[in-house]
Amino acid sequence: LGRLPDIIVIPGSKGEKSKDIARHLKQSLDIKINDNGTRHILRMSGRHLFLFLYGCIKYRWDKTKGPAGDYVFECVHPDDILLDPTTYLDGNPRFIIHYLEDTIKELQAKFPAKKEALWRKFNIRKGTENQLAKVIRYPEVWFTWIDDEGKPVEGVGWLYEDLVFDIMKNPNWDYEGEEKETGQLQPDFENRTVAPVRKRFYHNHFDRQEKPFILLNFLNLGKHLIDDTSLVEQNLLMQDNLNKRGRQITQQADTANGKWVFSEEFIPFDDAEQVTDDPGEHIWGKGDINRGVRRFPGLPPSQALYLDKSDIRQAMDSSFGTHAT
């Protein structure tokens, strides 16, 4: 996220007004993508990508955002998402289930027609605040079905156990369109007149209906919507080796001070036992240890351990694309 991709807005025509609109739109989008909220969503979904093998961002229209409503992007935790396991990467999944959590009061506000059924489901009679504060986890199901003409249609439904709150076509799609004049004229030879050509325009951004989820993938062979592996998973073995080299260096460094060896002919055992030189232990032996006591020097950690540890760390940094710090 240190350097996000630049946004390029191309004017629709060569006029100065079109160029001015493109310039202002670019500035607006740059502010939006560099916003702290946008960065937080990208940062969290990136962590999910490394740890859960995919990240998920959901977009929706919020009519309460701003004076006229606006798009809202949310990072969805993979624990709250259920994906179609039969869909290839970049394919249209047959279903995506997003598990939501709302209170009964929020549910009856979302689906007022199901208020009575909701109260019966949870044995609510008076509707006190304590009763309506109960939190319910329920699925929001985005799915594809085939109509009678064989055309795929996108839909969404909400339910809790056997209680279906609502089901509808994808609300993010313009099905009716708007009829406008194209600016062209069509001759009517029979009446010797011309009439403006009218055409139906649809206010859709995509060329086909899509489920409102952006899935982040990285190390994927294309057989599933979930990655086959991740950078964290690929570096687990190297991390184990790095930890092992670190422990070896620590253990050898602890014994680098050497050891005292005492001769029983000159120093009694009880006196030798009083000598401390942590960490480690002393050796009390028999015979002439250079006429009483001698210190055996310790060996510092091998330089090969440091080099191997450095190589492992550099390989891990390279795989993650990060510098040493």
mmCIF file of C-alpha atoms in Angstrom:
data_model
loop_
_atom_site.group_PDB
_atom_site.id
_atom_site.type_symbol
_atom_site.label_atom_id
_atom_site.label_comp_id
_atom_site.label_asym_id
_atom_site.label_seq_id
_atom_site.Cartn_x
_atom_site.Cartn_y
_atom_site.Cartn_z
ATOM 1 C CA LEU A 1 0.000 0.000 0.000
ATOM 2 C CA GLY A 2 3.027 2.274 0.008
ATOM 3 C CA ARG A 3 2.546 3.075 -3.666
ATOM 4 C CA LEU A 4 -0.946 2.391 -4.952
ATOM 5 C CA PRO A 5 -1.474 2.189 -8.738
ATOM 6 C CA ASP A 6 -2.052 5.481 -10.522
ATOM 7 C CA ILE A 7 -5.529 6.134 -11.882
ATOM 8 C CA ILE A 8 -5.686 7.233 -15.511
ATOM 9 C CA VAL A 9 -8.849 8.969 -16.766
ATOM 10 C CA ILE A 10 -9.032 9.412 -20.548
ATOM 11 C CA PRO A 11 -11.204 12.275 -21.891
ATOM 12 C CA GLY A 12 -14.148 11.219 -23.994
ATOM 13 C CA SER A 13 -13.344 13.828 -26.647
ATOM 14 C CA LYS A 14 -10.654 16.343 -27.571
ATOM 15 C CA GLY A 15 -12.541 19.358 -26.234
ATOM 16 C CA GLU A 16 -11.270 21.393 -23.291
ATOM 17 C CA LYS A 17 -14.444 20.716 -21.307
ATOM 18 C CA SER A 18 -13.987 16.951 -21.648
ATOM 19 C CA LYS A 19 -10.336 17.242 -20.600
ATOM 20 C CA ASP A 20 -11.312 19.360 -17.611
ATOM 21 C CA ILE A 21 -13.909 16.771 -16.501
ATOM 22 C CA ALA A 22 -11.345 13.970 -16.836
ATOM 23 C CA ARG A 23 -8.805 15.920 -14.783
ATOM 24 C CA HIS A 24 -11.269 16.602 -11.968
ATOM 25 C CA LEU A 25 -12.484 12.994 -12.014
ATOM 26 C CA LYS A 26 -8.896 11.746 -11.685
ATOM 27 C CA GLN A 27 -8.313 14.019 -8.700
ATOM 28 C CA SER A 28 -11.515 12.796 -7.078
ATOM 29 C CA LEU A 29 -10.618 9.127 -7.585
ATOM 30 C CA ASP A 30 -7.064 9.678 -6.309
ATOM 31 C CA ILE A 31 -8.471 11.141 -3.106
ATOM 32 C CA LYS A 32 -10.900 8.230 -2.778
ATOM 33 C CA ILE A 33 -8.359 5.432 -3.283
ATOM 34 C CA ASN A 34 -5.815 7.061 -0.950
ATOM 35 C CA ASP A 35 -8.408 7.592 1.772
ATOM 36 C CA ASN A 36 -7.615 5.985 5.137
ATOM 37 C CA GLY A 37 -10.803 3.932 4.957
ATOM 38 C CA THR A 38 -9.888 2.531 1.538
ATOM 39 C CA ARG A 39 -6.357 1.734 2.717
ATOM 40 C CA HIS A 40 -7.740 -0.066 5.768
ATOM 41 C CA ILE A 41 -9.974 -2.228 3.566
ATOM 42 C CA LEU A 42 -7.081 -3.115 1.245
ATOM 43 C CA ARG A 43 -4.717 -3.743 4.172
ATOM 44 C CA MET A 44 -7.132 -6.090 5.962
ATOM 45 C CA SER A 45 -8.160 -7.975 2.809
ATOM 46 C CA GLY A 46 -4.450 -8.390 1.977
ATOM 47 C CA ARG A 47 -3.853 -9.994 5.371
ATOM 48 C CA HIS A 48 -6.760 -12.336 4.746
ATOM 49 C CA LEU A 49 -5.225 -13.233 1.363
ATOM 50 C CA PHE A 50 -1.969 -14.317 3.036
ATOM 51 C CA LEU A 51 -3.570 -16.138 5.966
ATOM 52 C CA PHE A 52 -6.855 -17.523 4.583
ATOM 53 C CA LEU A 53 -5.847 -18.052 0.913
ATOM 54 C CA TYR A 54 -8.212 -15.363 -0.397
ATOM 55 C CA GLY A 55 -9.494 -11.910 0.446
ATOM 56 C CA CYS A 56 -13.022 -10.612 -0.061
ATOM 57 C CA ILE A 57 -14.340 -7.068 -0.546
ATOM 58 C CA LYS A 58 -18.090 -6.471 -0.848
ATOM 59 C CA TYR A 59 -19.634 -3.396 -2.417
ATOM 60 C CA ARG A 60 -23.164 -2.110 -1.958
ATOM 61 C CA TRP A 61 -25.210 1.031 -2.412
ATOM 62 C CA ASP A 62 -25.929 2.943 0.780
ATOM 63 C CA LYS A 63 -28.731 5.466 0.366
ATOM 64 C CA THR A 64 -27.906 7.023 3.754
ATOM 65 C CA LYS A 65 -24.324 7.905 2.736
ATOM 66 C CA GLY A 66 -24.106 11.521 1.659
ATOM 67 C CA PRO A 67 -26.964 13.648 0.376
ATOM 68 C CA ALA A 68 -27.802 11.323 -2.539
ATOM 69 C CA GLY A 69 -26.313 7.997 -1.456
ATOM 70 C CA ASP A 70 -23.030 6.436 -2.483
ATOM 71 C CA TYR A 71 -21.175 3.159 -2.898
ATOM 72 C CA VAL A 72 -19.809 1.498 0.236
ATOM 73 C CA PHE A 73 -16.939 -1.007 0.188
ATOM 74 C CA GLU A 74 -16.485 -3.465 3.071
ATOM 75 C CA CYS A 75 -13.821 -6.040 3.870
ATOM 76 C CA VAL A 76 -15.579 -9.326 4.626
ATOM 77 C CA HIS A 77 -13.838 -11.899 6.820
ATOM 78 C CA PRO A 78 -13.447 -15.282 5.071
ATOM 79 C CA ASP A 79 -15.120 -16.966 8.064
ATOM 80 C CA ASP A 80 -18.345 -15.184 7.026
ATOM 81 C CA ILE A 81 -18.192 -16.275 3.370
ATOM 82 C CA LEU A 82 -19.147 -19.586 1.737
ATOM 83 C CA LEU A 83 -18.025 -19.990 -1.896
ATOM 84 C CA ASP A 84 -19.152 -22.350 -4.635
ATOM 85 C CA PRO A 85 -16.412 -25.038 -4.661
ATOM 86 C CA THR A 86 -17.053 -26.020 -8.299
ATOM 87 C CA THR A 87 -16.219 -22.661 -9.907
ATOM 88 C CA TYR A 88 -12.920 -22.001 -11.656
ATOM 89 C CA LEU A 89 -10.935 -18.835 -11.012
ATOM 90 C CA ASP A 90 -12.456 -15.766 -12.744
ATOM 91 C CA GLY A 91 -15.659 -17.736 -13.342
ATOM 92 C CA ASN A 92 -19.140 -16.797 -12.173
ATOM 93 C CA PRO A 93 -19.830 -18.826 -9.013
ATOM 94 C CA ARG A 94 -23.246 -20.450 -8.776
ATOM 95 C CA PHE A 95 -23.592 -19.014 -5.297
ATOM 96 C CA ILE A 96 -21.823 -16.876 -2.705
ATOM 97 C CA ILE A 97 -23.234 -16.908 0.815
ATOM 98 C CA HIS A 98 -22.464 -14.026 3.137
ATOM 99 C CA TYR A 99 -23.389 -14.647 6.770
ATOM 100 C CA LEU A 100 -24.731 -11.508 8.443
ATOM 101 C CA GLU A 101 -25.512 -10.678 12.051
ATOM 102 C CA ASP A 102 -28.414 -8.407 13.006
ATOM 103 C CA THR A 103 -30.685 -7.956 15.977
ATOM 104 C CA ILE A 104 -34.326 -8.930 15.665
ATOM 105 C CA LYS A 105 -35.171 -5.242 15.738
ATOM 106 C CA GLU A 106 -32.867 -4.591 12.774
ATOM 107 C CA LEU A 107 -34.294 -7.574 10.905
ATOM 108 C CA GLN A 108 -37.891 -6.428 11.272
ATOM 109 C CA ALA A 109 -36.823 -2.986 10.040
ATOM 110 C CA LYS A 110 -35.192 -4.579 6.970
ATOM 111 C CA PHE A 111 -38.105 -6.934 6.282
ATOM 112 C CA PRO A 112 -41.258 -5.327 7.759
ATOM 113 C CA ALA A 113 -43.524 -7.790 5.942
ATOM 114 C CA LYS A 114 -41.968 -10.635 7.973
ATOM 115 C CA LYS A 115 -42.364 -9.006 11.377
ATOM 116 C CA GLU A 116 -45.166 -11.304 12.574
ATOM 117 C CA ALA A 117 -43.425 -14.445 11.286
ATOM 118 C CA LEU A 118 -40.206 -13.300 12.948
ATOM 119 C CA TRP A 119 -41.962 -12.792 16.286
ATOM 120 C CA ARG A 120 -43.578 -16.230 16.052
ATOM 121 C CA LYS A 121 -40.202 -17.789 15.218
ATOM 122 C CA PHE A 122 -38.666 -16.489 18.447
ATOM 123 C CA ASN A 123 -41.821 -16.598 20.614
ATOM 124 C CA ILE A 124 -41.957 -12.821 20.996
ATOM 125 C CA ARG A 125 -45.262 -11.427 22.260
ATOM 126 C CA LYS A 126 -44.692 -7.995 23.778
ATOM 127 C CA GLY A 127 -41.650 -6.984 21.762
ATOM 128 C CA THR A 128 -39.603 -5.531 24.586
ATOM 129 C CA GLU A 129 -36.199 -4.020 23.886
ATOM 130 C CA ASN A 130 -34.564 -6.941 25.668
ATOM 131 C CA GLN A 131 -36.314 -9.439 23.386
ATOM 132 C CA LEU A 132 -35.618 -7.469 20.203
ATOM 133 C CA ALA A 133 -31.916 -7.094 21.102
ATOM 134 C CA LYS A 134 -31.255 -10.792 20.420
ATOM 135 C CA VAL A 135 -28.564 -11.138 17.702
ATOM 136 C CA ILE A 136 -29.307 -13.512 14.803
ATOM 137 C CA ARG A 137 -26.720 -14.912 12.367
ATOM 138 C CA TYR A 138 -28.357 -15.572 9.006
ATOM 139 C CA PRO A 139 -27.217 -16.112 5.389
ATOM 140 C CA GLU A 140 -27.525 -13.648 2.546
ATOM 141 C CA VAL A 141 -27.428 -15.874 -0.559
ATOM 142 C CA TRP A 142 -26.349 -14.478 -3.920
ATOM 143 C CA PHE A 143 -27.102 -17.090 -6.565
ATOM 144 C CA THR A 144 -27.531 -17.749 -10.275
ATOM 145 C CA TRP A 145 -30.496 -19.577 -11.719
ATOM 146 C CA ILE A 146 -31.654 -20.306 -15.259
ATOM 147 C CA ASP A 147 -35.009 -18.910 -16.408
ATOM 148 C CA ASP A 148 -37.489 -20.624 -18.726
ATOM 149 C CA GLU A 149 -35.663 -19.239 -21.773
ATOM 150 C CA GLY A 150 -32.357 -20.700 -20.643
ATOM 151 C CA LYS A 151 -30.854 -17.328 -19.697
ATOM 152 C CA PRO A 152 -28.869 -16.947 -16.453
ATOM 153 C CA VAL A 153 -30.417 -14.544 -13.957
ATOM 154 C CA GLU A 154 -28.775 -13.283 -10.796
ATOM 155 C CA GLY A 155 -30.722 -13.184 -7.554
ATOM 156 C CA VAL A 156 -30.359 -12.671 -3.829
ATOM 157 C CA GLY A 157 -32.286 -14.005 -0.853
ATOM 158 C CA TRP A 158 -32.262 -13.784 2.945
ATOM 159 C CA LEU A 159 -33.443 -16.500 5.298
ATOM 160 C CA TYR A 160 -33.137 -17.944 8.781
ATOM 161 C CA GLU A 161 -33.650 -21.700 9.006
ATOM 162 C CA ASP A 162 -37.065 -22.266 7.349
ATOM 163 C CA LEU A 163 -38.089 -18.588 7.454
ATOM 164 C CA VAL A 164 -37.443 -16.800 4.132
ATOM 165 C CA PHE A 165 -37.300 -13.046 4.636
ATOM 166 C CA ASP A 166 -37.178 -12.008 0.988
ATOM 167 C CA ILE A 167 -35.971 -13.054 -2.465
ATOM 168 C CA MET A 168 -35.439 -10.843 -5.495
ATOM 169 C CA LYS A 169 -33.438 -10.263 -8.628
ATOM 170 C CA ASN A 170 -30.020 -8.653 -8.278
ATOM 171 C CA PRO A 171 -30.906 -5.124 -7.084
ATOM 172 C CA ASN A 172 -27.680 -3.708 -8.541
ATOM 173 C CA TRP A 173 -28.940 -4.041 -12.119
ATOM 174 C CA ASP A 174 -31.109 -1.862 -14.321
ATOM 175 C CA TYR A 175 -33.669 -4.179 -15.914
ATOM 176 C CA GLU A 176 -36.107 -1.596 -17.349
ATOM 177 C CA GLY A 177 -33.806 0.976 -18.884
ATOM 178 C CA GLU A 178 -34.812 4.336 -20.288
ATOM 179 C CA GLU A 179 -36.006 5.177 -23.784
ATOM 180 C CA LYS A 180 -34.239 8.157 -25.359
ATOM 181 C CA GLU A 181 -33.843 9.764 -28.752
ATOM 182 C CA THR A 182 -30.539 8.925 -30.410
ATOM 183 C CA GLY A 183 -30.317 12.144 -32.423
ATOM 184 C CA GLN A 184 -30.803 10.215 -35.667
ATOM 185 C CA LEU A 185 -33.762 10.463 -38.006
ATOM 186 C CA GLN A 186 -35.553 7.578 -39.672
ATOM 187 C CA PRO A 187 -37.519 8.229 -42.912
ATOM 188 C CA ASP A 188 -41.124 7.091 -43.194
ATOM 189 C CA PHE A 189 -41.501 6.599 -46.955
ATOM 190 C CA GLU A 190 -45.200 5.775 -46.753
ATOM 191 C CA ASN A 191 -46.106 9.070 -45.093
ATOM 192 C CA ARG A 192 -43.177 10.956 -46.629
ATOM 193 C CA THR A 193 -41.957 12.096 -43.211
ATOM 194 C CA VAL A 194 -39.008 11.554 -40.927
ATOM 195 C CA ALA A 195 -39.163 10.588 -37.270
ATOM 196 C CA PRO A 196 -36.489 10.637 -34.573
ATOM 197 C CA VAL A 197 -34.964 7.268 -33.780
ATOM 198 C CA ARG A 198 -35.607 6.193 -30.185
ATOM 199 C CA LYS A 199 -33.583 3.549 -28.361
ATOM 200 C CA ARG A 200 -33.696 2.005 -24.912
ATOM 201 C CA PHE A 201 -30.607 2.670 -22.815
ATOM 202 C CA TYR A 202 -29.730 0.703 -19.691
ATOM 203 C CA HIS A 203 -27.796 2.295 -16.832
ATOM 204 C CA ASN A 204 -25.412 -0.585 -16.132
ATOM 205 C CA HIS A 205 -21.661 -0.363 -15.618
ATOM 206 C CA PHE A 206 -20.901 -4.026 -16.392
ATOM 207 C CA ASP A 207 -21.874 -5.873 -19.548
ATOM 208 C CA ARG A 208 -23.450 -8.653 -17.447
ATOM 209 C CA GLN A 209 -24.817 -9.081 -13.957
ATOM 210 C CA GLU A 210 -22.262 -9.809 -11.264
ATOM 211 C CA LYS A 211 -22.371 -10.756 -7.617
ATOM 212 C CA PRO A 212 -21.198 -7.782 -5.511
ATOM 213 C CA PHE A 213 -17.960 -9.365 -4.303
ATOM 214 C CA ILE A 214 -14.347 -8.697 -5.261
ATOM 215 C CA LEU A 215 -12.212 -11.769 -4.554
ATOM 216 C CA LEU A 216 -8.465 -11.279 -4.077
ATOM 217 C CA ASN A 217 -6.251 -14.121 -5.333
ATOM 218 C CA PHE A 218 -2.504 -14.497 -5.813
ATOM 219 C CA LEU A 219 -0.975 -18.010 -5.966
ATOM 220 C CA ASN A 220 -3.744 -19.803 -7.800
ATOM 221 C CA LEU A 221 -3.661 -22.534 -10.463
ATOM 222 C CA GLY A 222 -7.152 -21.604 -11.674
ATOM 223 C CA LYS A 223 -9.097 -24.617 -10.386
ATOM 224 C CA HIS A 224 -10.751 -22.883 -7.423
ATOM 225 C CA LEU A 225 -11.728 -19.447 -6.178
ATOM 226 C CA ILE A 226 -9.452 -20.060 -3.176
ATOM 227 C CA ASP A 227 -5.668 -19.992 -3.683
ATOM 228 C CA ASP A 228 -3.689 -23.225 -3.702
ATOM 229 C CA THR A 229 -1.053 -21.767 -1.396
ATOM 230 C CA SER A 230 0.164 -18.474 0.042
ATOM 231 C CA LEU A 231 3.451 -16.733 0.751
ATOM 232 C CA VAL A 232 3.044 -17.464 4.452
ATOM 233 C CA GLU A 233 2.483 -21.154 3.748
ATOM 234 C CA GLN A 234 5.433 -21.280 1.352
ATOM 235 C CA ASN A 235 7.745 -19.760 3.973
ATOM 236 C CA LEU A 236 6.776 -22.018 6.898
ATOM 237 C CA LEU A 237 9.644 -24.459 6.284
ATOM 238 C CA MET A 238 12.177 -21.658 5.926
ATOM 239 C CA GLN A 239 10.816 -20.073 9.113
ATOM 240 C CA ASP A 240 11.349 -23.365 10.963
ATOM 241 C CA ASN A 241 14.941 -23.487 9.713
ATOM 242 C CA LEU A 242 15.445 -19.844 10.683
ATOM 243 C CA ASN A 243 14.203 -20.553 14.203
ATOM 244 C CA LYS A 244 16.461 -23.614 14.430
ATOM 245 C CA ARG A 245 19.555 -21.639 13.425
ATOM 246 C CA GLY A 246 18.664 -18.971 15.953
ATOM 247 C CA ARG A 247 18.385 -21.536 18.745
ATOM 248 C CA GLN A 248 21.748 -23.084 17.754
ATOM 249 C CA ILE A 249 23.455 -19.695 17.840
ATOM 250 C CA THR A 250 21.905 -18.911 21.233
ATOM 251 C CA GLN A 251 22.939 -22.249 22.716
ATOM 252 C CA GLN A 252 26.533 -21.928 21.487
ATOM 253 C CA ALA A 253 26.732 -18.305 22.647
ATOM 254 C CA ASP A 254 25.602 -19.364 26.132
ATOM 255 C CA THR A 255 28.557 -21.775 26.385
ATOM 256 C CA ALA A 256 31.139 -19.447 24.834
ATOM 257 C CA ASN A 257 32.468 -18.367 28.244
ATOM 258 C CA GLY A 258 34.110 -21.759 28.754
ATOM 259 C CA LYS A 259 34.192 -24.051 31.833
ATOM 260 C CA TRP A 260 36.133 -24.296 35.081
ATOM 261 C CA VAL A 261 37.663 -27.681 35.908
ATOM 262 C CA PHE A 262 38.844 -28.299 39.501
ATOM 263 C CA SER A 263 41.252 -30.927 40.846
ATOM 264 C CA GLU A 264 40.175 -32.769 43.986
ATOM 265 C CA GLU A 265 43.810 -32.941 45.119
ATOM 266 C CA PHE A 266 43.887 -29.198 45.744
ATOM 267 C CA ILE A 267 40.252 -27.940 45.997
ATOM 268 C CA PRO A 268 37.585 -29.782 48.019
ATOM 269 C CA PHE A 269 34.302 -30.528 46.312
ATOM 270 C CA ASP A 270 32.317 -28.308 48.684
ATOM 271 C CA ASP A 271 34.557 -25.327 47.870
ATOM 272 C CA ALA A 272 34.321 -25.941 44.126
ATOM 273 C CA GLU A 273 30.577 -26.147 44.391
ATOM 274 C CA GLN A 274 30.453 -22.584 45.710
ATOM 275 C CA VAL A 275 31.904 -21.193 42.467
ATOM 276 C CA THR A 276 29.207 -19.894 40.087
ATOM 277 C CA ASP A 277 29.564 -18.917 36.490
ATOM 278 C CA ASP A 278 26.113 -18.985 34.952
ATOM 279 C CA PRO A 279 24.956 -20.126 32.553
ATOM 280 C CA GLY A 280 26.209 -23.679 32.561
ATOM 281 C CA GLU A 281 27.761 -26.247 34.841
ATOM 282 C CA HIS A 282 31.280 -26.937 36.187
ATOM 283 C CA ILE A 283 33.249 -30.160 36.088
ATOM 284 C CA TRP A 284 34.868 -31.555 39.259
ATOM 285 C CA GLY A 285 37.431 -34.220 38.415
ATOM 286 C CA LYS A 286 40.297 -36.170 39.846
ATOM 287 C CA GLY A 287 43.991 -35.851 39.111
ATOM 288 C CA ASP A 288 46.283 -33.025 38.175
ATOM 289 C CA ILE A 289 44.222 -30.400 36.335
ATOM 290 C CA ASN A 290 47.258 -28.188 35.777
ATOM 291 C CA ARG A 291 47.947 -28.250 39.519
ATOM 292 C CA GLY A 292 44.509 -27.464 40.901
ATOM 293 C CA VAL A 293 42.202 -25.566 38.560
ATOM 294 C CA ARG A 294 42.016 -24.769 34.916
ATOM 295 C CA ARG A 295 39.597 -22.879 32.695
ATOM 296 C CA PHE A 296 38.786 -24.406 29.341
ATOM 297 C CA PRO A 297 37.906 -21.707 26.811
ATOM 298 C CA GLY A 298 34.538 -21.959 25.093
ATOM 299 C CA LEU A 299 33.939 -21.879 21.360
ATOM 300 C CA PRO A 300 31.901 -19.033 19.820
ATOM 301 C CA PRO A 301 29.038 -19.879 17.453
ATOM 302 C CA SER A 302 30.162 -21.016 14.061
ATOM 303 C CA GLN A 303 30.229 -18.351 11.385
ATOM 304 C CA ALA A 304 28.466 -20.799 9.077
ATOM 305 C CA LEU A 305 25.365 -20.571 11.304
ATOM 306 C CA TYR A 306 25.227 -16.782 10.898
ATOM 307 C CA LEU A 307 25.662 -17.055 7.132
ATOM 308 C CA ASP A 308 22.955 -19.710 6.821
ATOM 309 C CA LYS A 309 20.572 -17.683 8.975
ATOM 310 C CA SER A 310 21.227 -14.593 6.858
ATOM 311 C CA ASP A 311 20.636 -16.540 3.622
ATOM 312 C CA ILE A 312 17.337 -17.948 4.918
ATOM 313 C CA ARG A 313 16.115 -14.527 6.007
ATOM 314 C CA GLN A 314 17.107 -12.989 2.673
ATOM 315 C CA ALA A 315 15.230 -15.725 0.796
ATOM 316 C CA MET A 316 12.110 -15.054 2.878
ATOM 317 C CA ASP A 317 12.369 -11.301 2.327
ATOM 318 C CA SER A 318 12.728 -11.886 -1.407
ATOM 319 C CA SER A 319 9.639 -14.092 -1.579
ATOM 320 C CA PHE A 320 7.574 -11.457 0.212
ATOM 321 C CA GLY A 321 9.107 -8.660 -1.841
ATOM 322 C CA THR A 322 10.254 -6.796 1.282
ATOM 323 C CA HIS A 323 13.574 -5.236 2.214
ATOM 324 C CA ALA A 324 15.684 -6.438 5.134
ATOM 325 C CA THR A 325 14.265 -4.014 7.673
#
